[in-house]
Coordinates of C-alpha atoms and ligand atoms in Angstrom, one line a residue:
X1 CA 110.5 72.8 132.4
X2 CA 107.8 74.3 130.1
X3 CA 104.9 72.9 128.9
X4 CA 105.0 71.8 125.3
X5 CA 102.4 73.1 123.1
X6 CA 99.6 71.3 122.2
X7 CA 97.5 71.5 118.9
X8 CA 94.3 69.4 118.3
X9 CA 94.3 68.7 114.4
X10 CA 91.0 68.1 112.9
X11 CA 91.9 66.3 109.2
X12 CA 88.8 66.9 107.2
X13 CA 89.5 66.3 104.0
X14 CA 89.9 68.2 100.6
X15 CA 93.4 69.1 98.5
X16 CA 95.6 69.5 101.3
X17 CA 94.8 65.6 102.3
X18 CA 95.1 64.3 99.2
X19 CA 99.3 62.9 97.2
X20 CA 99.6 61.1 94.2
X21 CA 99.5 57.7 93.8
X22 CA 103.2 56.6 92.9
X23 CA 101.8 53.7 90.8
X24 CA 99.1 55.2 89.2
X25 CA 100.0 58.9 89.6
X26 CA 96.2 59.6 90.4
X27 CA 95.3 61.6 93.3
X28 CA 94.1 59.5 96.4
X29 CA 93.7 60.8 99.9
X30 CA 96.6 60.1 102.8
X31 CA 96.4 59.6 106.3
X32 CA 97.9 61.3 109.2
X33 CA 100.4 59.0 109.3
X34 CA 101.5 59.9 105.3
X35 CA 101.3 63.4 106.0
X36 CA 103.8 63.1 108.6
X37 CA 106.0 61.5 106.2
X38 CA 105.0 64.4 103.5
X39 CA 105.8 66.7 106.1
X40 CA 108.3 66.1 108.6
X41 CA 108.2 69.4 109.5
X42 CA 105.6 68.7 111.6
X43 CA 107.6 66.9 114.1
X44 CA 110.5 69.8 114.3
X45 CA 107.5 72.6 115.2
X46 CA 107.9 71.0 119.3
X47 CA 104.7 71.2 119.2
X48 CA 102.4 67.5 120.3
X49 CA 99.8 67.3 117.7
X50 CA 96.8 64.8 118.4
X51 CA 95.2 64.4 115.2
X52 CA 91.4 63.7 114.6
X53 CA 91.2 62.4 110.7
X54 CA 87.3 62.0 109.7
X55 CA 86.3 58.9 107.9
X56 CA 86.0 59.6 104.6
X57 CA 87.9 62.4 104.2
X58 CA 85.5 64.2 102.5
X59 CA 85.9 66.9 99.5
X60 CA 84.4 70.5 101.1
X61 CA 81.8 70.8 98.7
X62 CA 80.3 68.0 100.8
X63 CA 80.9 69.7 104.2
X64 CA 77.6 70.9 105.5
X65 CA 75.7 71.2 108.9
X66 CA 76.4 67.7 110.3
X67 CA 80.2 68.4 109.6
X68 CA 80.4 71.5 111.4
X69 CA 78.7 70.3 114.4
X70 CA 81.1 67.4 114.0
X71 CA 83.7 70.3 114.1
X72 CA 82.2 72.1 116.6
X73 CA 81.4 69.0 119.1
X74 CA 85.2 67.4 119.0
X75 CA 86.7 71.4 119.5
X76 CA 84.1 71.4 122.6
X77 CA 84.9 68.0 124.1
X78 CA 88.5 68.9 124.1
X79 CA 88.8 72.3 124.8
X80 CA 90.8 72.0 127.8
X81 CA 93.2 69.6 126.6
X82 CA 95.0 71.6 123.9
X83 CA 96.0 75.7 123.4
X84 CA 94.5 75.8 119.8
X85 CA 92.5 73.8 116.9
X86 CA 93.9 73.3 113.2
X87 CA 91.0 72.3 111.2
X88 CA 92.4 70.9 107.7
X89 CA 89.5 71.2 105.0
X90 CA 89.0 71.8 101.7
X91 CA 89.1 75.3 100.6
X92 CA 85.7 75.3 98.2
X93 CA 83.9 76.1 101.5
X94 CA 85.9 76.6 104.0
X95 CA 84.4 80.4 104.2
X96 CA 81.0 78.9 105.3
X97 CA 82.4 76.1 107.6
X98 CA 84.5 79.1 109.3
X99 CA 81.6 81.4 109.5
X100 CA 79.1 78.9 111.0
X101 CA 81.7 77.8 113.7
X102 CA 82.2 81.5 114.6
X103 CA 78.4 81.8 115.2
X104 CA 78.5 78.5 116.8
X105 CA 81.3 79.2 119.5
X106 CA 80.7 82.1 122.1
X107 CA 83.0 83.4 124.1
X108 CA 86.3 81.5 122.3
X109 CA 89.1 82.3 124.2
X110 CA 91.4 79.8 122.0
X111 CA 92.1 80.1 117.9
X112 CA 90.6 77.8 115.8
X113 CA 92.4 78.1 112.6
X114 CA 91.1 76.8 109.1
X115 CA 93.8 75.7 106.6
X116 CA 94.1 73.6 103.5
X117 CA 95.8 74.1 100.1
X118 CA 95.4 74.8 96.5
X119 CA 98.1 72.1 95.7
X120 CA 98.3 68.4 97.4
X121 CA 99.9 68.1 100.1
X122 CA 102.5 65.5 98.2
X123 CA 103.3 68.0 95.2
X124 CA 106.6 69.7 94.8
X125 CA 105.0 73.2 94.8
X126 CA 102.7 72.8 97.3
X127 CA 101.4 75.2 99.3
X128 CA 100.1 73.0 102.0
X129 CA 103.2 73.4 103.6
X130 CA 103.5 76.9 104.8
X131 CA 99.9 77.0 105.5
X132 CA 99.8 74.3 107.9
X133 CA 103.0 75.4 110.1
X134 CA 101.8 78.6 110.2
X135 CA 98.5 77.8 111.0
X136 CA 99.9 75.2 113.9
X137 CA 102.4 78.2 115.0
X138 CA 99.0 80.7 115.3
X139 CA 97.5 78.5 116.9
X140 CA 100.0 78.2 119.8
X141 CA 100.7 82.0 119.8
X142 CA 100.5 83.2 123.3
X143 CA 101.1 86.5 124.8
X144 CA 103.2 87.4 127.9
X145 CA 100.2 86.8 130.4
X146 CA 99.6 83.2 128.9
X147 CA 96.8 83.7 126.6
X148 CA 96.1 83.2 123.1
X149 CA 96.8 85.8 120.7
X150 CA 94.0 85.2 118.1
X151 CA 91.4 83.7 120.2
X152 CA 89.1 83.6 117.3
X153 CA 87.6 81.2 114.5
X154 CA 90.4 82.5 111.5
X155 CA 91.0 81.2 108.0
X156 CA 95.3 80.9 107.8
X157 CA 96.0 81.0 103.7
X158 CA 99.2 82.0 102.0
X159 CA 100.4 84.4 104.1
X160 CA 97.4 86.2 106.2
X161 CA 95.2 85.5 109.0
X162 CA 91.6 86.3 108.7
X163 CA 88.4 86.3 110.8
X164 CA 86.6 83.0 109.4
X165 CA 83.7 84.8 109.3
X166 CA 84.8 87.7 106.8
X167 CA 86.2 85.5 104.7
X168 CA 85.4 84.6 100.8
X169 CA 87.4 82.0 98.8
X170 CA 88.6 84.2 95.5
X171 CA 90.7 82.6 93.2
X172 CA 90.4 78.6 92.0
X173 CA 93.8 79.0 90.9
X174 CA 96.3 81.0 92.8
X175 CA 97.9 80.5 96.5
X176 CA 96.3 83.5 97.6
X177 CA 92.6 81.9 97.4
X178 CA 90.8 83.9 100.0
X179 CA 89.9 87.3 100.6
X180 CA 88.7 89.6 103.3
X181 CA 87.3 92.3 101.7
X182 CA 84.9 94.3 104.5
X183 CA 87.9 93.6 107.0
X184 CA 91.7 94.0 107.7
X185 CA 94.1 90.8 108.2
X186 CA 94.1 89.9 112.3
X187 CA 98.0 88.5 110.7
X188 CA 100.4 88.8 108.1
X189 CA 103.1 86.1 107.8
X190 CA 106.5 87.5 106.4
X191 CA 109.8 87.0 108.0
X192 CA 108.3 87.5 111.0
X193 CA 104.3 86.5 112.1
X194 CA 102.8 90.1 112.7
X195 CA 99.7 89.8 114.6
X196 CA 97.4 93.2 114.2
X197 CA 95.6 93.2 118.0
X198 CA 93.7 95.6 117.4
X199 CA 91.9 94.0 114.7
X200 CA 91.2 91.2 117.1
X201 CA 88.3 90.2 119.0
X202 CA 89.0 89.1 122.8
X203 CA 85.8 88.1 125.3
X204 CA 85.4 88.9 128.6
X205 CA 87.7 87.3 130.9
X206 CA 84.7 85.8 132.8
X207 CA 82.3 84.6 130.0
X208 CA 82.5 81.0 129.8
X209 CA 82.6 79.3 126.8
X210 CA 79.1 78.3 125.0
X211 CA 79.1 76.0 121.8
X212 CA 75.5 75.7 120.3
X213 CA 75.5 73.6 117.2
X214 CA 71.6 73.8 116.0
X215 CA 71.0 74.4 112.4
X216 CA 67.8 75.0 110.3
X217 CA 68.6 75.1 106.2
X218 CA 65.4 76.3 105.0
X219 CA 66.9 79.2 103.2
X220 CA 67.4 80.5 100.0
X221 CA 69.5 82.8 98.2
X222 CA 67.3 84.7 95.8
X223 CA 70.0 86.5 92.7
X224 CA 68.9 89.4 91.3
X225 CA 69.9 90.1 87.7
X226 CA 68.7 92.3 84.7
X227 CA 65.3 90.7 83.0
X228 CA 64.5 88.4 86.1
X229 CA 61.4 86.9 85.9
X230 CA 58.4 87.0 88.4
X231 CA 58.4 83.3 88.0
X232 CA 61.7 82.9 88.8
X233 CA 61.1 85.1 92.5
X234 CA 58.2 83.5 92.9
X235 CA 59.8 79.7 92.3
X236 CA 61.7 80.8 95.3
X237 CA 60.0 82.7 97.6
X238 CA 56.9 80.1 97.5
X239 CA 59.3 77.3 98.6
X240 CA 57.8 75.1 101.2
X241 CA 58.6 75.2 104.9
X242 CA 61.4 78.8 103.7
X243 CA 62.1 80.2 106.8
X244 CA 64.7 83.1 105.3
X245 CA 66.0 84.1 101.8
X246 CA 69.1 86.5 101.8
X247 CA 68.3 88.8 98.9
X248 CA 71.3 89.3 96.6
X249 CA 70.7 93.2 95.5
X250 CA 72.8 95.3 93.1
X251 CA 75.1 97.9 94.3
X252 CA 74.5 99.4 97.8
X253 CA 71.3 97.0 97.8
X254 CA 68.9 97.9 94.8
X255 CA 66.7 95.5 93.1
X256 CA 64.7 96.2 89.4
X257 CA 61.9 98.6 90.3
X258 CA 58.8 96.1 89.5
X259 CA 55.5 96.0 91.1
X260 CA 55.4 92.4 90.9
X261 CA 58.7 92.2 92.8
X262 CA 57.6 94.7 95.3
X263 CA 54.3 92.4 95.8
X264 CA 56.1 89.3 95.7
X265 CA 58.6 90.2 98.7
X266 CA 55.5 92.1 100.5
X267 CA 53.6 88.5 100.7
X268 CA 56.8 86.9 101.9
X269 CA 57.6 89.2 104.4
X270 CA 53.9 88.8 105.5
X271 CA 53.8 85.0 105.9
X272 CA 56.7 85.6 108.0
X273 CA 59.9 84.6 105.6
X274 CA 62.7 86.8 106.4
X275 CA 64.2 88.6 103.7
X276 CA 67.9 89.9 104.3
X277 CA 69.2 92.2 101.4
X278 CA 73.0 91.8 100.6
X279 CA 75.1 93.5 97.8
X280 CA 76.6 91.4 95.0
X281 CA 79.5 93.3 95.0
X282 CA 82.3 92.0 97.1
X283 CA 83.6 95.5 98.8
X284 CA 81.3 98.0 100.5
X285 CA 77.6 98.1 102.7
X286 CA 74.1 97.8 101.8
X287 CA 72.6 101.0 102.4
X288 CA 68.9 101.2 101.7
X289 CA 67.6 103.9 100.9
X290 CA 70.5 105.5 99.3
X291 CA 68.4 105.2 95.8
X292 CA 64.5 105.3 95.0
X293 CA 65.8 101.1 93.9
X294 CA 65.6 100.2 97.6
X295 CA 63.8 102.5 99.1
X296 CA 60.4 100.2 98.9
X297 CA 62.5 97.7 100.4
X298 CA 62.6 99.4 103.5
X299 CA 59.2 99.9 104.0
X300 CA 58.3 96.3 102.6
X301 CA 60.5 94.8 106.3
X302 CA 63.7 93.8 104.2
X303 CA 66.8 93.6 106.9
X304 CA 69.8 94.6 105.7
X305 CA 72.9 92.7 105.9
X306 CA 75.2 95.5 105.5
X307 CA 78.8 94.5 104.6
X308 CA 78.6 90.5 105.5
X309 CA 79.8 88.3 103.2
X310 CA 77.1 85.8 101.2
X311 CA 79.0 82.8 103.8
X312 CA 78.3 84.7 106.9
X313 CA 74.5 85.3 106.1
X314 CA 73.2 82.3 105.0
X315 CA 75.2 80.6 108.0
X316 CA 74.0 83.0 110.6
X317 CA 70.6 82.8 109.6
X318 CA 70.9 78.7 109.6
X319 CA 72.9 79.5 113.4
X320 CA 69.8 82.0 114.2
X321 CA 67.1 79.9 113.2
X322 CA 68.4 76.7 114.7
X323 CA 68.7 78.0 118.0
X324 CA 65.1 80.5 117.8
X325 CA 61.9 79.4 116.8
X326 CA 60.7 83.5 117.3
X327 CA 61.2 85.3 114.2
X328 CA 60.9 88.4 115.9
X329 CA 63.9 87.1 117.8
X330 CA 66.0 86.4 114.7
X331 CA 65.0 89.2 113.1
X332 CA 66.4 91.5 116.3
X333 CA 69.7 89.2 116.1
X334 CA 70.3 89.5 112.8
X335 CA 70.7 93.8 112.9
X336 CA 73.5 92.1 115.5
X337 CA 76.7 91.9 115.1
X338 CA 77.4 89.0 117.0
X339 CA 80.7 87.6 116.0
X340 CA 82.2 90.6 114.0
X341 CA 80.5 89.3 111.1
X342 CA 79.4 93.0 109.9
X343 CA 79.9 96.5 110.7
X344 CA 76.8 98.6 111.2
X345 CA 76.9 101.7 109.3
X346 CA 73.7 103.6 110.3
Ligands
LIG1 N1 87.6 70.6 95.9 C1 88.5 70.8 97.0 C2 87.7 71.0 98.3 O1 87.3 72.0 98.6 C3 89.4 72.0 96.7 C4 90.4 72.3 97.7 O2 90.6 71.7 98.7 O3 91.2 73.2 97.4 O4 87.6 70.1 99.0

């Protein structure tokens, strides 16, 4: 007889946990337990799900470091147990939890698949639903030899799989609330579940798994727009204890030609912040250099973070300076792609 499949189901919080009241018609968080009832489904997909629910269930715009090492520690205690990890979260920032867990686990050799919904879970229309069978069904997939098909840290919504850490949620209103603009789906789910391999990132057979969980959030994001102020850089970049401030640059990474700015990013770069340029727009690379705008940045020690996404920068360099206290280090790992976060153009 075959094994049954076996999905660990992490129940984080956000829309997908939430039904209406009957009495009140409000919207109050469920338990496993009520989900199951929401969702008998569940029980037809063969499948033994063990389900984790944190206590609260928490909206994501509360999820932070100590959730995803909450994440990242229950996925690592029972690796071996189960084929794959559903974590059920809200989808606000489900881009950022995705993208520091990719960072966080090396050499995954099992999916860990992000879902949630735009709809509750207990609504007619919901879309919570499809996302979660799918999800549980990726999560399971196997090929001939026995292993997973999308060993990776993914976000399921609507009706494609994406690399967590390419992902950016788009829409506040639609099913189709996330995009992966710098790279092609790992999935599309039609008729049939249609997994693109080739799009897929496998380890070496013989790299065990690591999980490091260390943080650092002294970081900024620093928004360039027409008529900023040196005050308003400066308010920034003369933050105490900033250990890194992702630039975000018009275009293919220009920023207003101003002295003052030049300066200002100059001293930072000189007291040993790390400054890491990425575009505004949400398609294409930073290429400095490309116009006289960011050419000084070159020479001032900016880092370019070529296609990533704003949730896979500021999570990396939270991942990166956790885990280094060398900023020469996390400068080196940073022109890295390290979990297909970015594609290196030059
Ligand atoms: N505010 C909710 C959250 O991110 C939205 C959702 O789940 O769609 O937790």
């Amino acid at each position: 007889m075959s094994k049954k499949n076996s999905v660990l189901l992490l129940f984080t919080g956000g829309t997908i946990s939430m039904a209406e009241d009957a009495s009140t018609g409000a919207l109050r968080p469920i338990n496993f337990e009520r989900l199951q009832e929401l969702l008998p489904e569940l029980k037809q997909t063969g499948v033994n799900i063990k389900s984790v629910p944190f206590r609260p269930l928490i909206d994501s715009s509360d999820v932070g470091p100590e959730i995803w090492e909450k994440i990242a520690r229950l996925i690592a205690t029972h690796y071996d147990e189960f084929d794959g990890f559903v974590v059920l979260h809200g989808t606000d920032t489900m881009a950022y939890t995705a993208s520091a867990l990719s960072f966080m686990f090396e050499n995954l050799t099992k999916p860990i698949i992000l879902t949630g919904s735009q709809l509750p879970v207990g609504m007619m229309r919901t879309d919570a639903k499809e996302n979660l069978l799918t999800a549980i069904e990726i999560a399971c997939a196997k090929d001939e030899s026995g292993a997973s098909i999308a060993p990776e840290v993914c976000v399921f919504f609507e009706d494609e799989l994406y690399r967590g850490n390419r992902t950016t949620k788009k829409n506040a209103e639609h099913f189709s609330a996330f995009s992966s603009y710098n790279y092609p789906p790992l999935a599309k789910a039609g008729v049939h579940l249609k997994y693109f391999t080739s799009n897929i990132r496998y380890p070496h057979k013989a790299d065990k798994l690591r999980v490091r969980t260390k943080t650092n959030s002294n970081i900024a994001i620093l928004k360039m727009f027409p008529g900023i102020t040196e005050n308003a850089v400066r308010a920034v970049l003369d933050m105490p204890d900033l250990k890194a401030v992702v630039l975000e640059s018009f275009g293919s990474g220009n920023v207003p030609q101003r002295s003052w700015l030049g300066k200002a990013l100059k001293q930072a770069v000189r007291k040993g912040i790390l400054i890491v340029n990425k575009t505004q727009c949400s398609t294409g690379s930073v290429e400095m250099g490309r116009y006289a705008t960011s050419l000084n940045l070159v020479n001032t020690g900016v880092i370019s973070a070529y296609d990533c996404t704003t949730e896979a920068i500021v999570t990396k360099l939270m991942y990166l300076l956790g885990e280094h206290t060398s900023t020469a280090e996390v400068k080196k790992l940073l022109q890295i792609d390290i979990a297909g976060e970015m594609t290196i153009t030059e």
